[in-house]
CSV table of N, CA and C in Angstrom, one decimal:
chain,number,residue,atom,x,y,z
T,1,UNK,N,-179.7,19.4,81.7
T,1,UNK,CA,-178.5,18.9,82.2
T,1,UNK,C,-178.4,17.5,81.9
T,2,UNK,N,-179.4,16.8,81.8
T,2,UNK,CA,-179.5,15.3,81.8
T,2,UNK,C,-179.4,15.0,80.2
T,3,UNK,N,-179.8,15.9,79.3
T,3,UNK,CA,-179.6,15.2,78.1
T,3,UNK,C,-177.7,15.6,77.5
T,4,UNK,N,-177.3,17.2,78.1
T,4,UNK,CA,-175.8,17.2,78.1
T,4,UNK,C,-175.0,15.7,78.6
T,5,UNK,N,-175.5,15.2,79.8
T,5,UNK,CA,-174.9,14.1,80.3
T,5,UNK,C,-174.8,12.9,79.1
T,6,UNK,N,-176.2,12.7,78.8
T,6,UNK,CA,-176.5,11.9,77.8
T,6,UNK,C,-175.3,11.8,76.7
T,7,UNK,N,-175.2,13.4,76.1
T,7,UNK,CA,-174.5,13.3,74.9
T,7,UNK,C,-173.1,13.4,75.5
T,8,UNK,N,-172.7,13.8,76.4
T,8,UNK,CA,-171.0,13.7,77.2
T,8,UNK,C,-170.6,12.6,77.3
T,9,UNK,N,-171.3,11.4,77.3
T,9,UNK,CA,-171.0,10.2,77.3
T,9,UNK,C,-171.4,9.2,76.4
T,10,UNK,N,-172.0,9.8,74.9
T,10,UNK,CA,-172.3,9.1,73.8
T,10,UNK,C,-170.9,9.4,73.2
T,11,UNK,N,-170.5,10.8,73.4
T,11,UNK,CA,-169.7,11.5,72.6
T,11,UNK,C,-168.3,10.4,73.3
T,12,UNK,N,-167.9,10.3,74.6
T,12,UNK,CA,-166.4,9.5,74.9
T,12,UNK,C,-166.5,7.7,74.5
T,13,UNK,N,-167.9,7.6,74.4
T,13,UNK,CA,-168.3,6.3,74.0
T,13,UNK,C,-167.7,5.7,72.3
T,14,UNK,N,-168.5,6.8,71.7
T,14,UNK,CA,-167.9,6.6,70.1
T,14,UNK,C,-166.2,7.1,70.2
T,15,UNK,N,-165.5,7.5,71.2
T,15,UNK,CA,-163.9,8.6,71.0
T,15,UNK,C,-163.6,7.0,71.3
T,16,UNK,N,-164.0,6.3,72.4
T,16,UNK,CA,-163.1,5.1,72.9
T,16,UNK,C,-162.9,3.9,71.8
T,17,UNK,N,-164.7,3.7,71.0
T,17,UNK,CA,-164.3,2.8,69.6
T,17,UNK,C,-164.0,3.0,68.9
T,18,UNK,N,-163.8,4.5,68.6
T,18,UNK,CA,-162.6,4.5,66.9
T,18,UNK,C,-161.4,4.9,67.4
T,19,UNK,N,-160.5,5.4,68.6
T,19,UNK,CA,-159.4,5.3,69.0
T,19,UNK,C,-158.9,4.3,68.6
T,20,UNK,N,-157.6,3.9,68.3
T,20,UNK,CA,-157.0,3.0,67.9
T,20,UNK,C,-156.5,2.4,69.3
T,21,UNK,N,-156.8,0.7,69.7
T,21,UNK,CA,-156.0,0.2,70.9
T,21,UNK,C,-154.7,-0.1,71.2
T,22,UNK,N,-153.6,0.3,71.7
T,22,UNK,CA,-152.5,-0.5,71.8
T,22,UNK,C,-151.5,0.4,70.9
T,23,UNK,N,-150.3,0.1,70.8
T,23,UNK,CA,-149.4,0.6,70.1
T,23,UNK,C,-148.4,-0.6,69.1
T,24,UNK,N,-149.2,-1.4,68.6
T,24,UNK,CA,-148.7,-1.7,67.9
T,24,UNK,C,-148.7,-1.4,66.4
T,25,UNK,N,-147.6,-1.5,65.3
T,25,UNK,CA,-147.9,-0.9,64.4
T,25,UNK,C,-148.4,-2.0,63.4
T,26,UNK,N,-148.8,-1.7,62.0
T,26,UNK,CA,-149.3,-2.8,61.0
T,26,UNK,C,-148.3,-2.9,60.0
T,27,UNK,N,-148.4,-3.8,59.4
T,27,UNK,CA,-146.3,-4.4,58.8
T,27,UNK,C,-146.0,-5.3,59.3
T,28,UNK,N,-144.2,-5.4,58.7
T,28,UNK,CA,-143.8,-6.7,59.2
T,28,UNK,C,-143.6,-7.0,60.5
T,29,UNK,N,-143.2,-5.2,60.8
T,29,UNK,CA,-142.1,-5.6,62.3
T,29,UNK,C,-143.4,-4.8,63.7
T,30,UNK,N,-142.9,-5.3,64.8
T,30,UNK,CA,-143.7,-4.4,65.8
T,30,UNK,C,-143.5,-3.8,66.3
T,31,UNK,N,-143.7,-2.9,67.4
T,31,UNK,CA,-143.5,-1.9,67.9
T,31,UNK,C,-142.0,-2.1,69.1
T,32,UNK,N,-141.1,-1.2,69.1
T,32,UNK,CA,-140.2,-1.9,70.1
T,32,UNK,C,-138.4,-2.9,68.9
T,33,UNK,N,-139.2,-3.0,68.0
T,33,UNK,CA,-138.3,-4.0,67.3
T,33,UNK,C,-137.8,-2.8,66.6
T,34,UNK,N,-136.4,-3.0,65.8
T,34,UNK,CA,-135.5,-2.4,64.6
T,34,UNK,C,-135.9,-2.3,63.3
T,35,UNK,N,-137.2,-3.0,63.0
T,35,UNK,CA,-137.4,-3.2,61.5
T,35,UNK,C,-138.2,-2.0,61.5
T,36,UNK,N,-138.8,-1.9,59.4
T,36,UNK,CA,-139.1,-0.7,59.0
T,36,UNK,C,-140.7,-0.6,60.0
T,37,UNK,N,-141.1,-1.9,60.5
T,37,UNK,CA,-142.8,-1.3,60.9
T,37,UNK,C,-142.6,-0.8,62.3
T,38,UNK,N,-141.7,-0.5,63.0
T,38,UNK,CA,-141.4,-0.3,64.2
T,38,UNK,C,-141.0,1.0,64.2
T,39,UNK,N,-140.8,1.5,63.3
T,39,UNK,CA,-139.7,3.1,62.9
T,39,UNK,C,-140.9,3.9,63.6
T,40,UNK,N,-140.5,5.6,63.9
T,40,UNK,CA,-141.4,6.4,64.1
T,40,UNK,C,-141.5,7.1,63.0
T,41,UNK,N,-142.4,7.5,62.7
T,41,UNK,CA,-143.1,8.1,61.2
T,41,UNK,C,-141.9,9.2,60.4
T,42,UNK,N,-141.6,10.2,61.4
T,42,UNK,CA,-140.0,11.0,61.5
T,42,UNK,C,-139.0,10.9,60.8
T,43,UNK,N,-139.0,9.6,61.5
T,43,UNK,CA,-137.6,8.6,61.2
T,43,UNK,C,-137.5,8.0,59.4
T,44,UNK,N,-138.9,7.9,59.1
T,44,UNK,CA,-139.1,7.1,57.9
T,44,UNK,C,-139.3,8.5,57.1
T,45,UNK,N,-139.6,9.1,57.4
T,45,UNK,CA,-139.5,10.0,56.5
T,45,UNK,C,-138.5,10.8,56.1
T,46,UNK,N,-137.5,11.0,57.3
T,46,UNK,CA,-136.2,11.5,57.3
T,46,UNK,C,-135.1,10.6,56.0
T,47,UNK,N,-135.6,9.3,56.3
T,47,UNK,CA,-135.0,8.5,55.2
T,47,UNK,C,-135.1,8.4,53.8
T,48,UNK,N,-136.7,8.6,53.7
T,48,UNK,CA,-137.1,8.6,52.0
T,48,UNK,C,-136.2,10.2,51.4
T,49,UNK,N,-136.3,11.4,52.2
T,49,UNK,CA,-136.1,12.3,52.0
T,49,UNK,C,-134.4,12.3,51.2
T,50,UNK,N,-134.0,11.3,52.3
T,50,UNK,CA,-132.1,11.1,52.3
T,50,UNK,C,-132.1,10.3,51.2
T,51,UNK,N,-132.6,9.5,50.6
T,51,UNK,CA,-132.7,8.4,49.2
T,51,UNK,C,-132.4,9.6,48.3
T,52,UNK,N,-131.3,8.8,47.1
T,52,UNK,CA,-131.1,9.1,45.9
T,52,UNK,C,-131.9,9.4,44.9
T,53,UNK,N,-132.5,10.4,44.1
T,53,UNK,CA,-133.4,10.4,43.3
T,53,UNK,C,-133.2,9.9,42.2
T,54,UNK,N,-133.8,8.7,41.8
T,54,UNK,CA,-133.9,8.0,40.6
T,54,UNK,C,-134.0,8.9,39.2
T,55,UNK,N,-132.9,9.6,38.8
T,55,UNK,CA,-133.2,10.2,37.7
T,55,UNK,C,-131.8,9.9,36.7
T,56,UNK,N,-132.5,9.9,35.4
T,56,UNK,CA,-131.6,9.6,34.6
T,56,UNK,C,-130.6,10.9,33.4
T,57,UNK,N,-130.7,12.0,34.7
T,57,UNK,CA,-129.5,12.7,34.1
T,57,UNK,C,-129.9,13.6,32.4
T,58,UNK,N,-131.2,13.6,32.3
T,58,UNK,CA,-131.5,14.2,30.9
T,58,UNK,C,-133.1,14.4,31.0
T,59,UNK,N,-133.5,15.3,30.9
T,59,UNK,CA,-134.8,16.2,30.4
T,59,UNK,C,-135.4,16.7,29.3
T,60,UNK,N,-136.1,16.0,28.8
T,60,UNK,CA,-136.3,16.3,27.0
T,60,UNK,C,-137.6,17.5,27.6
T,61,UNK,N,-136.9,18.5,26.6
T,61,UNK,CA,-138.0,19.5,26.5
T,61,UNK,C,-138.7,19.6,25.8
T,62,UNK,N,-140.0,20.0,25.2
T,62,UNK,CA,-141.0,20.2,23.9
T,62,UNK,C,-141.3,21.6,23.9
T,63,UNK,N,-140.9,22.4,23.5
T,63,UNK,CA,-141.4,23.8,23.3
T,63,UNK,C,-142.2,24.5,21.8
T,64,UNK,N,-143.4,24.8,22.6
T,64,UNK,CA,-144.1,25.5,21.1
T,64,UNK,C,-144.2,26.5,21.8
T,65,UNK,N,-145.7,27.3,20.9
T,65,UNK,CA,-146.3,28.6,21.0
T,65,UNK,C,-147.7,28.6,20.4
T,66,UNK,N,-148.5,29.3,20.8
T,66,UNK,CA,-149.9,28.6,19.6
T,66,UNK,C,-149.9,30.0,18.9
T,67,UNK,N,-149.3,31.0,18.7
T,67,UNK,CA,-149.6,31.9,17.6
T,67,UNK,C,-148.9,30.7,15.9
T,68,UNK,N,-149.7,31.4,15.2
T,68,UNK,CA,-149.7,30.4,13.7
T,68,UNK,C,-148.5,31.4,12.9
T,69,UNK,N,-147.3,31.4,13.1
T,69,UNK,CA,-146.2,32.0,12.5
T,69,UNK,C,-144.7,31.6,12.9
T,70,UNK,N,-144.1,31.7,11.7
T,70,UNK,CA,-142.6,31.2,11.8
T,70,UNK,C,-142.0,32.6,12.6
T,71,UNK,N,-141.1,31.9,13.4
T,71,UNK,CA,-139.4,32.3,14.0
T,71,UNK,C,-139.2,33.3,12.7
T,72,UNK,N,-138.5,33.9,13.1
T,72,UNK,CA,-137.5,34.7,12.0
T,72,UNK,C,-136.2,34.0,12.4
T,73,UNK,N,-135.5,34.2,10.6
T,73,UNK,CA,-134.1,33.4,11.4
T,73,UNK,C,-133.3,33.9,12.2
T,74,UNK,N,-132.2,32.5,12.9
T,74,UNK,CA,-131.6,33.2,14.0
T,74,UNK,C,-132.7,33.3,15.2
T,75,UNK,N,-133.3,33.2,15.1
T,75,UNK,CA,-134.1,33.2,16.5
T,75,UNK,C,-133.4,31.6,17.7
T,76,UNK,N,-133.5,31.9,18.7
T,76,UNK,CA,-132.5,30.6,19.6
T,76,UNK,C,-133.8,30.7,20.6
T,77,UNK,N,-133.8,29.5,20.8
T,77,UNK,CA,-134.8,28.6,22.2
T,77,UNK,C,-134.2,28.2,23.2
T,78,UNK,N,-134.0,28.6,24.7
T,78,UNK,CA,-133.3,28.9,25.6
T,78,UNK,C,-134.1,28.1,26.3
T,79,UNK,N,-133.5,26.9,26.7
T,79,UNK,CA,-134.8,26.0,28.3
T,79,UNK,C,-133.7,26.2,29.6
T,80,UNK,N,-134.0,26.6,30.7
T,80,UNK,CA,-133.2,26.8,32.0
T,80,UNK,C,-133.5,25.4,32.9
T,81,UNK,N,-133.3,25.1,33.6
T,81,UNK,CA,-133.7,24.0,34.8
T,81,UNK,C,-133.1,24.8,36.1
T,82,UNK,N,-134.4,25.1,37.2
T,82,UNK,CA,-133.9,26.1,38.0
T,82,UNK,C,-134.0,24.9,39.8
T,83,UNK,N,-133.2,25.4,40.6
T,83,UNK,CA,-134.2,25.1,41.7
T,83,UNK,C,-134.7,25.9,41.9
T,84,UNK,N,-135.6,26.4,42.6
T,84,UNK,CA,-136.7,27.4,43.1
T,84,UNK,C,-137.3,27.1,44.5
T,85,UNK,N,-136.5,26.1,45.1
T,85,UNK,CA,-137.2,26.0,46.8
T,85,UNK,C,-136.9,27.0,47.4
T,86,UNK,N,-136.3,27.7,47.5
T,86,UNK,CA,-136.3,29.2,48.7
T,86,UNK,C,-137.0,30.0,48.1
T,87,UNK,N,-137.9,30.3,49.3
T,87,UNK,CA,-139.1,31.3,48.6
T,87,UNK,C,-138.0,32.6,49.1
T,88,UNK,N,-138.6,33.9,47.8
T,88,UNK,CA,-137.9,35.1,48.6
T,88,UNK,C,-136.6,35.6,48.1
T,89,UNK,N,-136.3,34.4,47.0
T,89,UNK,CA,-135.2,34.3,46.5
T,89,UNK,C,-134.7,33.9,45.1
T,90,UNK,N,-133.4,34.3,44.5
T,90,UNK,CA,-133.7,33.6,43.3
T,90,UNK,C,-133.2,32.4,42.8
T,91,UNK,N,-133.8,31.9,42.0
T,91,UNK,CA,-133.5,30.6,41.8
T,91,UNK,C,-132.1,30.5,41.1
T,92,UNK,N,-132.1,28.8,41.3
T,92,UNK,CA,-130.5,28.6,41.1
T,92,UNK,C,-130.7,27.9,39.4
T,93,UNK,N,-129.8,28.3,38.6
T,93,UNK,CA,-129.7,27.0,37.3
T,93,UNK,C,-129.0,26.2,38.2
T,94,UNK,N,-129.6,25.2,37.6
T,94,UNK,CA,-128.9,23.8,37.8
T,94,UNK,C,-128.2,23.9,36.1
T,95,UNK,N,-129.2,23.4,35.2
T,95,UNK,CA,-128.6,23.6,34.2
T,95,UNK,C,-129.5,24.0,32.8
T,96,UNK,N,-128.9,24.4,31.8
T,96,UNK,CA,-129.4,25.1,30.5
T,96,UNK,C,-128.9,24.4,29.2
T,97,UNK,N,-129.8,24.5,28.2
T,97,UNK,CA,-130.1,24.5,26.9
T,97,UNK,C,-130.2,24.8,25.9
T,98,UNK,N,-129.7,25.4,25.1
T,98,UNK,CA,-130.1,26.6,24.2
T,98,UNK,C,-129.7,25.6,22.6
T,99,UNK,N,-130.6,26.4,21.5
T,99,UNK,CA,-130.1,26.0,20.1
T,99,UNK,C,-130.9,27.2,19.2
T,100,UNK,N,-130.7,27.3,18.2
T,100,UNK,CA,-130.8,28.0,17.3
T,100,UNK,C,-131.8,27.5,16.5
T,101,UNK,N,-133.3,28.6,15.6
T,101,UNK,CA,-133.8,27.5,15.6
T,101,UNK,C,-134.1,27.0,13.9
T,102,UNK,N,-134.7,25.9,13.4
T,102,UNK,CA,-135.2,25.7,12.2
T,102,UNK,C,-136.1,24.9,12.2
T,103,UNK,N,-137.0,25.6,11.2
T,103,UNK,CA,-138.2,24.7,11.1
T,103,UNK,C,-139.6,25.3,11.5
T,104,UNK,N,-140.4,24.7,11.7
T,104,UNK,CA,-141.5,24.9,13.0
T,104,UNK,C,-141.3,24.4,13.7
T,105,UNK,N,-142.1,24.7,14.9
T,105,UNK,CA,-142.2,23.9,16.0
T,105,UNK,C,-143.3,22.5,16.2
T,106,UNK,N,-142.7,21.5,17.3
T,106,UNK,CA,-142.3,21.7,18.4
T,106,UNK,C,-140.6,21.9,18.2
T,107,UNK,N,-139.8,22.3,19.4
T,107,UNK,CA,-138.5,23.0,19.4
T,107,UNK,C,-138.2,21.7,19.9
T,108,UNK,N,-137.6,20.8,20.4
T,108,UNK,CA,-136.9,20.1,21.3
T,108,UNK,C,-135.7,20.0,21.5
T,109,UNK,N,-135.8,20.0,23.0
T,109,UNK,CA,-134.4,19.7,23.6
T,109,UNK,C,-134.0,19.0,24.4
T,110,UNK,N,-132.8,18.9,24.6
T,110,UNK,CA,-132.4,17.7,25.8
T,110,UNK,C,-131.6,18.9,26.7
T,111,UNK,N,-131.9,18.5,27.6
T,111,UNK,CA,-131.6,19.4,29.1
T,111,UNK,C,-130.6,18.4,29.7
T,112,UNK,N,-129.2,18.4,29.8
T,112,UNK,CA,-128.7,17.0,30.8
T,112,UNK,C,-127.8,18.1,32.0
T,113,UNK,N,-128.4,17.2,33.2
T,113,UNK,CA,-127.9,18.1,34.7
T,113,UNK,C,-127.2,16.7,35.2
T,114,UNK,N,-126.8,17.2,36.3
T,114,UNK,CA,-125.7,16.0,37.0
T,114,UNK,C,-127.3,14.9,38.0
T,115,UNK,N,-127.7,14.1,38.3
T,115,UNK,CA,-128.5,13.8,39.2
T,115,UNK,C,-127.8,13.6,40.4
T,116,UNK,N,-126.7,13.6,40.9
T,116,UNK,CA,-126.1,13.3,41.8
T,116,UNK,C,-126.3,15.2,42.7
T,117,UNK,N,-126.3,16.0,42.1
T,117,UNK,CA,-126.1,17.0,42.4
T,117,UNK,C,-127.5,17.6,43.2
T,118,UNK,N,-128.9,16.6,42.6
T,118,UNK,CA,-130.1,17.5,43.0
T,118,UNK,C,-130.3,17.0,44.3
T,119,UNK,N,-131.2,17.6,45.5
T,119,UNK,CA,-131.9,16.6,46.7
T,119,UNK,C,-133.4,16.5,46.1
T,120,UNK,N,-133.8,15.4,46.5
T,120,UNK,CA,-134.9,14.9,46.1
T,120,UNK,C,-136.3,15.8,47.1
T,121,UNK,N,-135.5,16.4,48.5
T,121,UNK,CA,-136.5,17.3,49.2
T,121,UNK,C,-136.6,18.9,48.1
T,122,UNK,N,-136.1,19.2,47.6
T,122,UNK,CA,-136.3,20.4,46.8
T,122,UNK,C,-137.0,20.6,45.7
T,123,UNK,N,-137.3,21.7,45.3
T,123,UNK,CA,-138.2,21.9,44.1
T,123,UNK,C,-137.8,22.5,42.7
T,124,UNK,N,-138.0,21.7,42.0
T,124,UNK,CA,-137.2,22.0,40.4
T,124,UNK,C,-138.2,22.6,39.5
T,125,UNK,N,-137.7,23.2,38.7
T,125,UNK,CA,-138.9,23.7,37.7
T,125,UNK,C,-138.2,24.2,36.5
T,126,UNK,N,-138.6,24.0,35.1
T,126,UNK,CA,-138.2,24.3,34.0
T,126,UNK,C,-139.2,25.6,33.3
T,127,UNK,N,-137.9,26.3,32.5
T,127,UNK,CA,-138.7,27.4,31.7
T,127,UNK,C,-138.1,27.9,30.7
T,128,UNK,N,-138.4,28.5,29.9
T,128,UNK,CA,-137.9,28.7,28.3
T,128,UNK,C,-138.4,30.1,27.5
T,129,UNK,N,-137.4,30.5,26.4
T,129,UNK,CA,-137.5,31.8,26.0
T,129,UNK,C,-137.2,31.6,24.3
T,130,UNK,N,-137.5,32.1,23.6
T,130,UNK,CA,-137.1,32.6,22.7
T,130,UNK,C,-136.8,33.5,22.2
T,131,UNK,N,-135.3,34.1,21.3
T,131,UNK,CA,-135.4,35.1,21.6
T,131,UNK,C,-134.3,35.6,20.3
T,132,UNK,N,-134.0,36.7,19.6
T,132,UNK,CA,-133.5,37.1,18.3
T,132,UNK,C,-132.8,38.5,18.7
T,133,UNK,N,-131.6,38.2,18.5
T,133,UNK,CA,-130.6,39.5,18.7
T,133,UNK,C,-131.0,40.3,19.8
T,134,UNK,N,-131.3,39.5,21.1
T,134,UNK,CA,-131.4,40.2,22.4
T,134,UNK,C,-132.9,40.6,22.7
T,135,UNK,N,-133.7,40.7,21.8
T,135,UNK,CA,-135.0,40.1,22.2
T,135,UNK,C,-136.0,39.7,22.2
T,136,UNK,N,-136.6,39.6,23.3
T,136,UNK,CA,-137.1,38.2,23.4
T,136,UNK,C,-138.8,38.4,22.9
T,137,UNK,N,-138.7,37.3,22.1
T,137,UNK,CA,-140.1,37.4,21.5
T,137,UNK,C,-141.2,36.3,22.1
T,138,UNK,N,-140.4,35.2,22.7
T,138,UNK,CA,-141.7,34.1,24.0
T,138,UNK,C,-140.8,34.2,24.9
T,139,UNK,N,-142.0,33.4,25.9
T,139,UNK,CA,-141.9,33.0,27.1
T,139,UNK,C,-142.5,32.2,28.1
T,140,UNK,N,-141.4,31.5,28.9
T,140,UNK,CA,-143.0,30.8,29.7
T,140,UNK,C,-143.0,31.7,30.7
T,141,UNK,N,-145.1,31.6,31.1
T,141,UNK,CA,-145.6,32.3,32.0
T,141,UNK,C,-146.1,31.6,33.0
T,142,UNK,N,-145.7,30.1,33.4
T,142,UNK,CA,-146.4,29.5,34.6
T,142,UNK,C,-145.3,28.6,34.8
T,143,UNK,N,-145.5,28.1,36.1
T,143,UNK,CA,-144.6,27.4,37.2
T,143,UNK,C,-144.2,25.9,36.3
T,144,UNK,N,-143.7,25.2,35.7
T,144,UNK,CA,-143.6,24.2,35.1
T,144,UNK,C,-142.7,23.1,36.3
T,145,UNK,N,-143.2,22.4,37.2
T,145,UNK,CA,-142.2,21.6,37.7
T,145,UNK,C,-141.6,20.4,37.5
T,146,UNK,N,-140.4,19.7,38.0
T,146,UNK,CA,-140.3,18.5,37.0
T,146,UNK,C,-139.3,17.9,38.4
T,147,UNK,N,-138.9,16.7,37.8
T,147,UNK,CA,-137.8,15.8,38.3
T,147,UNK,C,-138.1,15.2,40.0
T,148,UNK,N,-139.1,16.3,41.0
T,148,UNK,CA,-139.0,16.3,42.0
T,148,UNK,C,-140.6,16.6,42.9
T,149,UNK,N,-141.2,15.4,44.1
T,149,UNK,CA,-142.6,15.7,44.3
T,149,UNK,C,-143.2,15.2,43.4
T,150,UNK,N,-143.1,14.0,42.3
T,150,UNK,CA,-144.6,13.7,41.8
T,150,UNK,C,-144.6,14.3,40.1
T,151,UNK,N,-143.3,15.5,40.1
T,151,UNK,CA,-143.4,16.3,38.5
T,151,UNK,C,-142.7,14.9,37.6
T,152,UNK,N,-142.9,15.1,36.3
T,152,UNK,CA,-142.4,15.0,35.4
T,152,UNK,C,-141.1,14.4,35.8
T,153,UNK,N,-140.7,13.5,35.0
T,153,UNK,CA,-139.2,13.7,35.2
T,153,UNK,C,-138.3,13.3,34.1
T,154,UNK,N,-138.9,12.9,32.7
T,154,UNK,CA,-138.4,12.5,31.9
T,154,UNK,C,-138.7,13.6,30.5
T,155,UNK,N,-139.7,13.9,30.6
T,155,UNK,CA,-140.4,14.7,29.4
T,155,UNK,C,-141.8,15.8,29.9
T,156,UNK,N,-141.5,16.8,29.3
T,156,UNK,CA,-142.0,18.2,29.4
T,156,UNK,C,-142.6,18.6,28.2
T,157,UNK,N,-143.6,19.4,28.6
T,157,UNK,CA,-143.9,20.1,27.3
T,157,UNK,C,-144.0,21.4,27.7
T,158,UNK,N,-143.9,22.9,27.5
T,158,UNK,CA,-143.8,24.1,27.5
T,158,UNK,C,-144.7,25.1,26.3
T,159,UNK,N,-145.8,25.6,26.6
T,159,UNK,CA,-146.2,26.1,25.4
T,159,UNK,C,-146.0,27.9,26.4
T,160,UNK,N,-145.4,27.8,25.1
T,160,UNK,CA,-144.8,29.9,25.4
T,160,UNK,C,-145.9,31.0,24.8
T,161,UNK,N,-145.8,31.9,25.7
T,161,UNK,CA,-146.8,33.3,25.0
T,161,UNK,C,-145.8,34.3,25.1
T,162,UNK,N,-146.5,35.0,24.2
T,162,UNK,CA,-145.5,36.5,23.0
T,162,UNK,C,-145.2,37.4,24.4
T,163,UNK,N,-143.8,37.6,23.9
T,163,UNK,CA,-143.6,38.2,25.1
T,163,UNK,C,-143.7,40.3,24.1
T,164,UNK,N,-144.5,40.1,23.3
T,164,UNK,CA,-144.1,41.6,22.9
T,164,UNK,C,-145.0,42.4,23.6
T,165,UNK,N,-144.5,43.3,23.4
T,165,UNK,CA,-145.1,44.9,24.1
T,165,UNK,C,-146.9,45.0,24.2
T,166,UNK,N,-147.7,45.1,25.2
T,166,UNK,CA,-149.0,45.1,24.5
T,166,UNK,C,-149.2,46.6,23.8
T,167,UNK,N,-150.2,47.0,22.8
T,167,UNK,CA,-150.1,47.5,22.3
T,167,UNK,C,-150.9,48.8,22.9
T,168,UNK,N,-150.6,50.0,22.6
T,168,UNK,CA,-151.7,51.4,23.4
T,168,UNK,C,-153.4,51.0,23.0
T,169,UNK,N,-154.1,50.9,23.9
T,169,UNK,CA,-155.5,50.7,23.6
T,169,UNK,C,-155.9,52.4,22.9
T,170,UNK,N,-155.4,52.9,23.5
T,170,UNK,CA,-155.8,54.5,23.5
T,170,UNK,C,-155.5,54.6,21.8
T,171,UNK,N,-154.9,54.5,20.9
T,171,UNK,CA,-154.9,54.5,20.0
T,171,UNK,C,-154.5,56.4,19.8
């Protein structure tokens, strides 16, 4: 019982020195005052959320494939720009890009959406196809995000896999 005691009160001993004392905050302003160090955490974050996203209205895409073979002609490279914040649901274009292709790759594109249009709390993500008289021979197969959270927001790269049939193992 005496060594529980012991540790019951080592234990509120160390809780009282790393508690923080007092309520003031660290910054310019203090607690009680209007300025940004006085805000409640909420509040500030309700704000950053409400800020305009610094984006410059265009999205360069890079699209390859690593199989070692040309497009057939007439083949077109389709990049979407989706939101995708509602889980459960389908995503919205914001906006699309398509061209027709020549050459090898890489494919590039320019993607231009409104920025006025996106919220900076939501989630964006880009994806791309290729594809010859209806169908589609790539694709992307993973989440690519951009413009919003930390993604990308200027330049992308997309590498696509074959979207053909797998073939009967059974032979």
């Amino acid at each position: 019982m005496r060594t529980l005691q012991i540790f019951g009160t080592s234990l509120l001993a160390i809780g009282l020195l790393c508690f923080p004392v007092g309520c003031e905050q660290r910054g310019s302003g203090t607690a009680g005052q209007g300025g940004a160090g006085g805000r409640e955490p909420l509040e500030r974050e309700r704000e950053t959320q409400m800020k305009p996203i610094d984006l410059s209205g265009s999205l360069r895409v890079s699209v390859t494939y690593r199989e070692r073979i040309m497009l057939p002609a007439g083949s077109t490279v389709r990049v979407v720009l989706e939101d995708v914040s509602k889980a459960d649901a389908p995503a919205v274009t914001i906006a699309e890009q398509s061209m027709t292709v020549t050459g090898a790759p890489p494919y590039v594109l320019e993607v231009l959406y409104d920025p006025e249009a996106l919220d900076n709390r939501a989630t964006y993500a880009v994806r791309a196809t290729i594809e010859r008289d209806g169908r589609r021979l790539f694709t992307s197969d993973t989440h690519t995000p951009v413009l919003t959270g930390g993604a990308p927001k200027g330049e992308v790269e997309l590498v696509l896999v074959s979207a053909a049939a797998p073939r009967d193992a059974g032979g």
